[in-house]
XYZ file of C-alpha atoms in Angstrom:
627
model
C 106.645 -86.533 178.699
C 108.887 -88.855 180.669
C 105.645 -90.329 182.475
C 104.325 -91.259 179.141
C 107.656 -92.674 178.240
C 107.807 -94.737 181.260
C 104.436 -95.895 180.886
C 104.721 -97.202 177.387
C 107.885 -99.040 178.548
C 106.363 -100.717 181.177
C 103.520 -101.696 178.810
C 106.322 -103.241 176.232
C 108.064 -104.932 178.932
C 104.696 -106.479 180.270
C 103.846 -107.430 176.873
C 107.235 -109.019 176.304
C 106.584 -111.398 179.594
C 102.957 -112.343 178.490
C 104.673 -113.405 175.006
C 107.987 -114.983 176.348
C 109.962 -112.535 174.095
C 113.607 -112.188 174.968
C 114.947 -109.067 176.283
C 117.475 -109.024 173.443
C 114.655 -108.740 170.696
C 112.933 -105.865 172.733
C 115.999 -103.961 172.501
C 116.970 -104.801 169.066
C 113.306 -103.497 168.088
C 113.364 -100.265 170.211
C 116.922 -99.326 171.177
C 116.061 -95.724 171.418
C 112.979 -95.833 173.359
C 113.345 -98.696 175.794
C 116.163 -98.817 178.632
C 117.516 -102.307 179.640
C 115.321 -104.358 181.782
C 116.632 -103.825 185.271
C 116.254 -106.612 187.899
C 113.106 -106.375 189.904
C 112.777 -107.569 193.411
C 109.167 -108.106 193.106
C 106.901 -109.824 189.940
C 106.333 -106.757 187.648
C 102.690 -105.849 187.124
C 101.454 -107.347 184.012
C 98.757 -106.002 181.859
C 96.889 -106.784 178.396
C 98.578 -105.513 175.455
C 97.895 -101.790 174.373
C 95.617 -102.771 171.678
C 93.293 -104.739 174.227
C 93.344 -102.076 176.772
C 92.258 -99.550 174.752
C 88.784 -101.219 174.029
C 88.177 -101.919 177.819
C 87.095 -98.079 178.887
C 84.693 -98.080 176.073
C 82.823 -101.304 177.076
C 82.752 -100.019 180.538
C 81.255 -96.520 179.165
C 78.796 -98.489 177.124
C 77.556 -100.527 180.002
C 77.501 -97.669 182.465
C 75.626 -95.489 179.736
C 72.972 -98.147 179.451
C 72.176 -97.915 183.186
C 72.389 -93.992 183.171
C 69.794 -93.918 180.430
C 67.408 -96.069 182.632
C 68.158 -93.846 185.443
C 67.237 -90.765 183.375
C 64.083 -92.304 182.325
C 63.322 -93.187 185.914
C 63.597 -89.551 187.219
C 61.832 -88.107 184.092
C 58.775 -90.007 185.011
C 58.626 -88.673 188.174
C 56.024 -85.696 188.342
C 56.688 -84.184 191.903
C 59.415 -83.094 193.829
C 58.743 -85.477 196.649
C 58.966 -88.567 194.352
C 62.414 -87.291 192.953
C 63.661 -86.778 196.729
C 62.447 -90.223 197.736
C 64.570 -91.585 194.384
C 67.601 -89.752 196.037
C 67.868 -92.006 198.790
C 68.658 -94.933 196.593
C 70.510 -93.139 193.412
C 71.939 -89.937 195.460
C 75.194 -91.475 196.515
C 76.733 -90.600 192.951
C 77.603 -86.797 192.196
C 76.207 -87.097 188.764
C 72.972 -88.692 189.381
C 72.490 -86.532 192.592
C 73.123 -83.384 189.789
C 70.616 -84.903 187.636
C 68.189 -85.242 190.226
C 68.295 -81.624 191.665
C 67.957 -80.822 187.714
C 64.715 -82.447 187.570
C 63.532 -81.058 190.904
C 64.009 -77.381 189.594
C 61.987 -78.454 186.446
C 58.980 -79.805 188.379
C 58.848 -77.626 191.672
C 56.257 -75.114 191.792
C 57.718 -71.589 192.932
C 55.426 -71.602 195.923
C 57.172 -74.912 197.069
C 60.633 -74.040 196.547
C 61.357 -73.285 200.233
C 59.936 -76.729 201.645
C 62.180 -78.639 198.840
C 65.317 -76.674 199.628
C 64.825 -76.985 203.587
C 64.270 -80.797 203.032
C 67.157 -82.944 204.745
C 67.218 -85.158 201.670
C 67.982 -82.290 199.306
C 70.873 -81.228 201.846
C 72.225 -84.634 201.327
C 72.146 -84.312 197.583
C 74.078 -81.022 197.791
C 76.513 -82.457 200.064
C 77.129 -85.344 197.578
C 77.527 -83.025 194.683
C 79.962 -80.903 196.669
C 82.357 -83.932 197.846
C 82.295 -85.274 194.292
C 82.142 -82.137 192.224
C 85.145 -82.737 190.021
C 83.562 -85.799 188.525
C 80.133 -84.151 187.447
C 79.907 -84.115 183.668
C 80.276 -80.478 182.296
C 76.633 -80.073 180.556
C 75.080 -81.505 183.876
C 77.336 -79.130 185.848
C 75.966 -75.900 183.879
C 72.546 -77.536 184.283
C 73.076 -77.712 188.058
C 73.794 -74.260 188.307
C 70.785 -73.184 186.417
C 68.740 -75.317 188.572
C 70.242 -73.963 191.950
C 69.366 -70.258 190.706
C 65.842 -71.499 189.842
C 65.606 -72.913 193.073
C 66.354 -69.594 194.691
C 69.589 -70.288 196.627
C 71.001 -67.512 198.266
C 73.916 -66.128 196.276
C 76.349 -66.580 199.089
C 75.376 -70.179 199.804
C 78.344 -72.153 200.216
C 77.076 -75.102 197.636
C 76.268 -72.647 195.150
C 79.564 -70.866 195.403
C 81.272 -74.360 195.215
C 79.647 -74.756 191.627
C 80.294 -71.183 190.195
C 83.968 -72.048 191.463
C 84.239 -75.307 189.785
C 82.443 -74.023 186.365
C 85.113 -71.211 186.326
C 87.832 -73.566 186.431
C 86.441 -75.876 183.698
C 85.533 -72.710 181.425
C 88.402 -73.670 178.829
C 87.158 -77.244 178.893
C 83.722 -76.423 178.029
C 82.475 -76.631 174.363
C 81.444 -73.625 172.474
C 77.806 -74.570 172.892
C 77.888 -75.337 176.640
C 79.452 -71.952 176.897
C 76.600 -70.204 175.199
C 74.245 -72.193 177.569
C 76.270 -70.849 180.473
C 75.869 -67.331 179.303
C 71.970 -67.838 179.262
C 72.197 -68.912 182.926
C 74.771 -66.880 184.667
C 74.239 -63.585 183.133
C 70.951 -62.708 184.315
C 71.823 -63.787 187.873
C 75.475 -62.196 188.339
C 74.973 -60.086 191.352
C 77.904 -60.695 193.590
C 81.667 -59.832 192.562
C 82.377 -63.536 192.198
C 79.704 -63.903 189.780
C 80.649 -60.765 187.701
C 83.871 -62.271 187.607
C 82.832 -65.190 186.171
C 80.678 -63.627 183.574
C 83.752 -61.614 182.422
C 86.080 -64.720 182.333
C 83.054 -66.242 180.413
C 82.991 -63.366 177.594
C 86.927 -63.333 177.331
C 86.907 -67.205 176.736
C 84.064 -66.786 174.074
C 86.066 -63.932 172.548
C 88.984 -66.292 171.872
C 86.595 -68.963 170.584
C 84.373 -67.167 168.555
C 85.170 -68.878 165.282
C 83.993 -72.485 166.556
C 80.450 -71.107 166.965
C 78.615 -73.484 164.496
C 74.786 -73.428 165.059
C 72.192 -70.538 165.359
C 71.265 -71.747 168.694
C 74.836 -71.137 170.338
C 74.727 -67.668 168.326
C 71.589 -66.119 169.993
C 72.923 -67.426 173.155
C 76.078 -65.516 173.029
C 74.743 -62.374 171.217
C 71.647 -62.298 173.591
C 73.511 -62.797 177.039
C 77.440 -61.524 176.268
C 76.829 -58.701 173.618
C 76.154 -56.123 176.632
C 79.227 -57.572 178.407
C 81.822 -57.228 175.359
C 81.240 -54.865 172.504
C 84.235 -56.578 170.735
C 82.560 -59.875 171.194
C 79.419 -58.381 169.338
C 81.404 -56.908 166.593
C 82.972 -60.422 166.083
C 79.350 -61.838 165.955
C 78.364 -59.790 163.324
C 80.244 -62.149 160.819
C 78.498 -65.036 162.038
C 74.992 -63.340 162.203
C 75.325 -62.537 158.459
C 76.633 -66.208 157.884
C 73.732 -67.885 159.633
C 70.952 -65.358 159.045
C 69.078 -67.523 156.459
C 69.000 -70.288 159.057
C 67.271 -68.092 161.741
C 63.630 -68.691 162.862
C 61.578 -65.864 163.371
C 62.143 -66.239 167.398
C 65.671 -66.570 166.807
C 65.712 -63.276 164.729
C 63.610 -61.544 167.637
C 65.903 -62.630 170.274
C 69.071 -61.178 168.602
C 67.087 -58.074 167.591
C 65.667 -57.375 171.176
C 69.577 -57.860 172.306
C 70.564 -55.211 170.033
C 67.950 -52.948 171.165
C 68.894 -53.482 174.861
C 71.963 -51.936 174.296
C 71.012 -49.758 171.725
C 73.537 -50.980 169.044
C 72.171 -49.994 165.737
C 74.061 -52.721 163.780
C 72.615 -51.903 160.190
C 74.265 -55.027 158.459
C 72.183 -57.362 160.947
C 69.151 -55.451 161.101
C 69.087 -55.781 157.228
C 70.112 -59.165 157.140
C 67.566 -60.454 159.417
C 64.780 -58.239 157.894
C 65.493 -59.338 154.479
C 65.312 -63.237 155.268
C 62.139 -62.326 157.430
C 60.431 -60.929 154.340
C 61.729 -63.567 151.848
C 60.473 -66.566 154.019
C 56.609 -67.480 153.331
C 56.131 -67.607 157.168
C 53.415 -66.290 159.279
C 54.795 -64.204 162.249
C 53.303 -64.672 165.542
C 51.619 -61.483 167.123
C 54.495 -62.047 170.022
C 57.279 -61.686 167.544
C 56.016 -58.988 165.765
C 55.279 -56.752 168.579
C 58.795 -57.425 170.077
C 60.432 -56.915 166.619
C 58.273 -53.609 166.260
C 59.441 -52.487 169.581
C 63.153 -53.029 168.673
C 63.042 -51.411 165.239
C 61.204 -48.387 167.023
C 64.068 -48.311 169.588
C 66.868 -48.625 166.927
C 64.893 -46.503 164.616
C 65.378 -48.906 161.902
C 62.579 -48.471 159.136
C 62.568 -51.040 156.071
C 59.028 -50.823 154.371
C 59.326 -54.292 153.228
C 59.377 -56.078 156.386
C 57.044 -53.354 158.062
C 54.591 -54.320 155.501
C 54.888 -58.027 156.259
C 54.304 -57.547 159.868
C 51.320 -55.323 159.225
C 49.981 -57.703 157.084
C 50.595 -60.808 159.295
C 49.265 -58.822 162.242
C 45.891 -57.383 160.527
C 43.846 -60.650 161.229
C 45.256 -60.987 164.783
C 44.051 -57.597 165.905
C 40.652 -58.987 167.608
C 42.928 -61.560 169.556
C 45.530 -58.729 170.803
C 45.293 -57.575 174.583
C 44.878 -53.770 174.867
C 48.295 -53.263 175.981
C 49.483 -55.218 172.983
C 47.731 -53.150 170.522
C 48.310 -49.749 171.940
C 52.170 -50.953 171.947
C 52.299 -52.114 168.443
C 50.721 -49.059 166.866
C 53.014 -46.886 168.885
C 55.918 -48.538 167.356
C 54.363 -48.028 164.023
C 53.921 -44.293 164.482
C 57.513 -44.114 165.854
C 58.785 -45.797 162.497
C 56.425 -43.181 160.738
C 54.984 -46.054 159.069
C 51.146 -45.622 158.083
C 49.162 -48.975 157.033
C 45.713 -47.877 156.754
C 43.997 -51.414 157.052
C 45.756 -51.872 160.182
C 45.080 -48.428 161.599
C 41.354 -48.898 160.573
C 41.319 -52.448 162.551
C 42.522 -50.763 165.387
C 40.262 -48.008 165.574
C 37.434 -50.639 165.177
C 38.704 -52.688 167.939
C 38.937 -49.492 170.117
C 35.263 -48.725 169.356
C 34.085 -52.352 170.366
C 36.116 -52.649 173.536
C 36.228 -48.955 174.868
C 35.126 -49.962 178.582
C 38.266 -52.126 178.644
C 40.789 -49.670 177.625
C 42.524 -47.812 180.316
C 42.922 -43.946 179.674
C 46.560 -44.521 179.219
C 46.000 -47.012 176.553
C 43.301 -45.038 174.594
C 45.361 -41.924 174.907
C 48.829 -43.765 173.517
C 46.240 -44.845 170.652
C 45.246 -41.409 170.101
C 48.901 -40.396 170.237
C 49.905 -42.671 167.699
C 47.028 -41.613 165.359
C 48.084 -38.047 165.616
C 51.894 -38.794 164.697
C 50.683 -40.420 161.500
C 47.907 -37.801 161.004
C 45.252 -40.767 160.646
C 41.687 -40.275 161.120
C 39.274 -43.400 161.136
C 36.472 -43.477 158.464
C 34.079 -43.627 161.229
C 35.380 -40.525 162.621
C 32.259 -39.178 164.299
C 31.622 -42.544 166.112
C 35.468 -42.559 167.178
C 35.485 -38.786 168.120
C 32.132 -39.623 170.402
C 33.719 -42.468 172.132
C 37.035 -40.588 173.060
C 34.834 -37.625 174.290
C 32.459 -40.074 176.626
C 35.643 -42.113 177.705
C 37.727 -39.394 178.751
C 35.841 -36.038 179.736
C 35.362 -37.572 182.976
C 38.984 -39.163 183.360
C 40.751 -35.776 182.590
C 41.393 -35.096 186.310
C 42.883 -38.241 187.077
C 45.279 -37.879 184.256
C 49.024 -37.183 184.893
C 49.984 -33.494 183.297
C 52.247 -35.321 180.776
C 49.482 -37.542 179.482
C 47.068 -34.792 179.409
C 49.192 -32.619 177.377
C 49.673 -35.474 174.926
C 46.021 -36.295 174.721
C 45.130 -32.693 174.150
C 47.858 -32.235 171.838
C 46.762 -35.289 169.733
C 43.073 -33.939 169.698
C 44.501 -30.801 167.988
C 46.350 -32.516 165.311
C 43.523 -34.798 164.606
C 40.991 -31.769 164.671
C 39.043 -33.263 167.436
C 39.563 -30.986 169.917
C 36.886 -29.260 172.144
C 37.157 -26.259 174.410
C 36.827 -28.329 177.348
C 39.989 -30.333 176.704
C 41.702 -27.253 175.728
C 40.977 -25.201 178.816
C 41.960 -28.458 181.061
C 45.442 -28.401 179.367
C 45.799 -24.529 179.441
C 45.244 -24.079 183.200
C 48.330 -22.193 184.773
C 48.754 -25.180 187.084
C 49.517 -27.445 184.140
C 51.377 -25.159 181.909
C 53.565 -23.903 184.698
C 55.188 -27.279 185.094
C 56.383 -27.162 181.632
C 56.868 -23.654 180.492
C 59.970 -21.710 180.896
C 61.775 -24.692 182.964
C 64.855 -25.678 181.383
C 64.844 -28.715 183.450
C 61.857 -30.067 182.105
C 61.522 -31.748 178.599
C 61.166 -29.262 175.796
C 58.847 -31.593 173.996
C 56.013 -30.849 176.383
C 56.516 -27.245 176.261
C 56.433 -27.033 172.542
C 53.299 -29.152 172.371
C 51.520 -26.674 174.996
C 52.546 -23.729 172.761
C 51.219 -25.474 169.642
C 47.994 -26.130 171.861
C 47.997 -22.488 172.824
C 48.178 -21.734 168.846
C 45.343 -24.122 168.174
C 43.146 -22.278 170.796
C 43.641 -19.074 169.121
C 43.786 -19.790 165.260
C 41.393 -22.684 165.056
C 39.071 -22.674 168.068
C 37.164 -19.187 167.655
C 34.717 -20.157 170.566
C 37.504 -20.697 173.110
C 37.543 -18.087 175.666
C 40.822 -18.641 177.792
C 42.806 -18.954 179.923
C 46.050 -18.596 177.310
C 49.349 -19.114 177.872
C 51.305 -15.450 178.678
C 53.430 -14.264 175.854
C 56.506 -14.115 178.410
C 56.252 -18.092 178.875
C 56.091 -18.495 175.176
C 59.122 -16.518 174.635
C 61.086 -18.639 177.036
C 60.142 -21.831 175.693
C 60.131 -21.178 171.755
C 61.598 -23.756 169.516
C 65.117 -23.440 168.142
C 65.108 -21.867 164.505
C 67.856 -23.792 163.155
C 70.771 -21.169 163.229
C 73.994 -22.958 162.232
C 72.371 -26.295 162.203
C 70.699 -25.995 158.700
C 69.999 -28.885 156.864
C 71.508 -29.254 153.215
C 67.968 -28.585 151.933
C 67.571 -25.616 153.996
C 71.073 -24.446 153.410
C 70.266 -24.513 149.408
C 66.763 -22.618 149.878
C 68.614 -19.927 151.759
C 71.103 -19.559 149.181
C 68.638 -19.410 146.210
C 66.606 -16.853 148.146
C 69.518 -14.680 148.786
C 69.774 -14.360 144.857
C 66.098 -13.955 144.563
C 65.947 -11.235 147.233
C 68.968 -9.474 146.913
C 67.744 -6.668 149.383
C 68.409 -7.942 152.760
C 65.488 -6.137 154.073
C 62.991 -7.783 152.034
C 63.624 -11.484 153.226
C 64.160 -12.762 156.746
C 65.527 -16.363 157.651
C 64.718 -18.560 160.256
C 62.006 -16.874 161.843
C 60.570 -18.360 165.284
C 56.750 -17.937 165.894
C 54.613 -17.693 168.910
C 52.966 -20.646 167.432
C 55.552 -23.292 168.622
C 56.893 -23.573 164.839
C 59.512 -22.043 162.765
C 60.029 -20.795 158.973
C 62.824 -21.040 156.995
C 62.054 -17.635 155.358
C 59.437 -15.034 155.539
C 58.747 -12.236 152.872
C 55.946 -9.724 151.935
C 54.852 -8.977 148.442
C 52.384 -5.769 147.978
C 49.483 -5.728 145.456
C 51.546 -5.696 142.115
C 53.753 -8.589 143.610
C 56.984 -6.574 144.696
C 58.635 -7.344 148.069
C 58.416 -5.056 150.788
C 60.700 -4.122 153.904
C 59.643 -6.242 156.524
C 61.203 -4.267 159.574
C 58.306 -1.519 158.657
C 55.426 -3.724 159.584
C 54.047 -5.294 162.539
C 54.794 -9.051 162.819
C 52.241 -10.438 165.174
C 53.370 -13.965 164.821
C 57.017 -13.371 166.011
C 57.878 -12.809 170.041
C 59.269 -9.315 169.370
C 57.913 -7.205 166.593
C 60.477 -4.303 165.171
C 57.743 -2.629 162.931
C 54.709 -0.503 163.494
C 52.794 -0.157 160.423
C 50.171 -2.430 159.178
C 50.069 -4.498 155.987
C 48.868 -2.019 152.807
C 45.912 -3.166 151.081
C 46.424 -5.901 148.556
C 49.874 -7.276 150.362
C 50.485 -10.787 151.002
C 52.687 -12.025 153.834
C 54.765 -15.371 152.529
C 56.260 -18.226 154.669
C 58.832 -20.704 153.025
C 58.725 -23.953 154.714
C 61.110 -26.641 153.563
C 59.738 -30.627 154.254
C 62.578 -33.067 154.692
C 62.305 -36.938 154.244
C 61.768 -37.334 158.321
C 58.727 -34.854 157.868
C 56.517 -37.425 155.750
C 55.213 -40.719 156.668
C 57.474 -43.526 155.400
C 57.352 -43.910 151.493
C 54.465 -41.535 151.299
C 54.067 -37.818 150.342
C 51.809 -37.457 153.483
C 53.143 -35.142 156.434
C 53.407 -36.233 159.690
C 50.937 -34.876 162.291
C 53.150 -32.424 163.858
C 53.993 -31.058 160.335
C 50.504 -31.335 159.073
C 49.621 -28.822 162.062
C 52.356 -26.387 161.657
C 50.935 -26.014 157.850
C 47.460 -25.376 159.053
C 48.518 -22.919 161.753
C 50.669 -21.097 159.435
C 47.837 -20.693 157.009
C 45.295 -19.745 159.839
C 47.812 -17.019 160.633
C 47.776 -15.467 157.524
C 50.678 -16.586 155.781
C 50.808 -18.072 152.017
C 52.784 -21.149 152.566
C 55.386 -21.833 149.788
C 56.196 -25.455 150.549
C 59.461 -27.046 149.251
C 59.131 -30.840 149.424
C 62.579 -32.618 149.502
C 61.706 -35.000 146.840
C 60.950 -32.252 144.365
C 64.242 -30.262 145.405
C 66.653 -33.294 144.890
C 65.936 -33.290 141.310
C 66.898 -29.887 140.492
C 70.471 -29.687 139.449
C 71.362 -26.228 138.746
C 70.923 -22.827 140.629
C 68.854 -21.634 137.651
C 66.378 -24.525 137.952
C 66.222 -24.178 141.779
C 65.641 -20.525 141.449
C 62.961 -21.005 138.703
C 61.316 -23.729 141.087
C 60.913 -21.337 143.992
C 59.612 -18.733 141.805
C 56.790 -21.051 140.322
C 56.033 -22.127 143.743
C 55.407 -18.629 144.713
C 52.940 -17.869 141.665
C 51.286 -21.162 142.416
C 50.497 -20.223 145.812
C 49.238 -16.717 144.611
C 47.015 -18.384 142.373
C 45.607 -20.621 144.742
C 44.765 -17.788 147.034
C 43.352 -15.838 144.262
C 40.853 -18.528 143.376
C 39.333 -19.070 146.655
């Protein structure tokens, strides 16, 4: 404050001398701000009045700006690094221009020629100039310089790179929020050393304090994509900004934000819903690259919204012939993870598989078949598709990894396309011993092997072995629910306790050797009266307690509840694994009493629920008698 006061006083004194005003008049006009003039041994430095000096820097800046514009045009016209290095001999003495030349070199240099450019003496002189005058380099050009040095693959311990990073760190508070967003895209992917990681943390803290300054979608995307993994607090604050700007996002920006959420497994429903809503509302055709990335992110975050999935499937349908095999398998895998069945798209992908079967790798074809199995989808050209699969994969079974082999054979079991040769390959001891009875292996594969074994027993009478031993099936049996019952399962159990008051006549949460569990089991005799379960042999359970065979005319019932997640999205079609469960239970001799969630939720009273179960039992009996 004192320095500014002295400066103003000196200017007023200089103006007084130039206008020949008396000291008395000056003191009378500003008695509080100006001290009495002191006698000077040397002439006082005189300058123009304040109103004239304020305009001089602007004039200089305008003149230098014009020359800077010409300089930028010159370096942008250069197409090779050699031309730019030649220009640097004339214009490389100024730090700002040296930084601009380096930035342009990074843009035009091929990756194979980076080493030759970096080792050039003229490039070293540019770095030296930048290092000596780094304080005067413009902020935007400094951030661009940092990006260029990383593109030119300078070592992270390089002195010039560290000098630029240190200057950037000192200027963080002076950068605009837009420049901070650009800096985040530059430094976060390259942060390896401790100094670089500290710079990233400082950058995240700075943006946290200034997040309200974000005014454009590009900056918002840069901040979320780069810094959301560093600071969860920042991501929470950015949710409000995303909702504010969601209407303005391009599909590419929506993809970037969604991929950033998926990268850190952050299932932010407000953001996902807002982005999906505006993607649907806009009448814009989404590119295949955007669709594939969005599908991957939605599948990873388990976010299903029918309208946006329908739009993506419709936009992707005419582009199927243009997709690569990898993209085709990836998009249908994402749709299957989201349980979304779009028949035209699946038919188009099946047709593309028939047309380009030689170009599909066994892994890609197996992935597509697995996706079809999850959705329980069979192409209209079923015979041709099956023939292609057999011809393409029969000779490749020995080369498939055990997990991929199990996935493939299980998928064929679901689609009812499996042959004894495929079953025999999957049920070899050297295959199932890698997964069965081993708690360290994924239970998903042991469960699939159990269901493959059940298919061989129940649906493939020509199969002669081998089979998985009962001891291994016991060790790898699926959980039966127990205390983790859903609300639907709990309601059904309570109602069945009233329908079957005798405890011995109804058993709950039964494990089976087929890789499925049932919610309840009971037996009716020929007069539709319940019998005690413990008296009869249970060939479908791991350890049977009874010894008697079922009397003539008796029927064994299995109650199976179907949750919302057991169906394809917004349909009444079961997904593949649950359709397989129903087939296996029927093949094992059960009359399956099905309780869909969409029918049960409409029942309000206990009397209605009890009547519904009794009606379902009568319906199943009538269907069995009509066969």
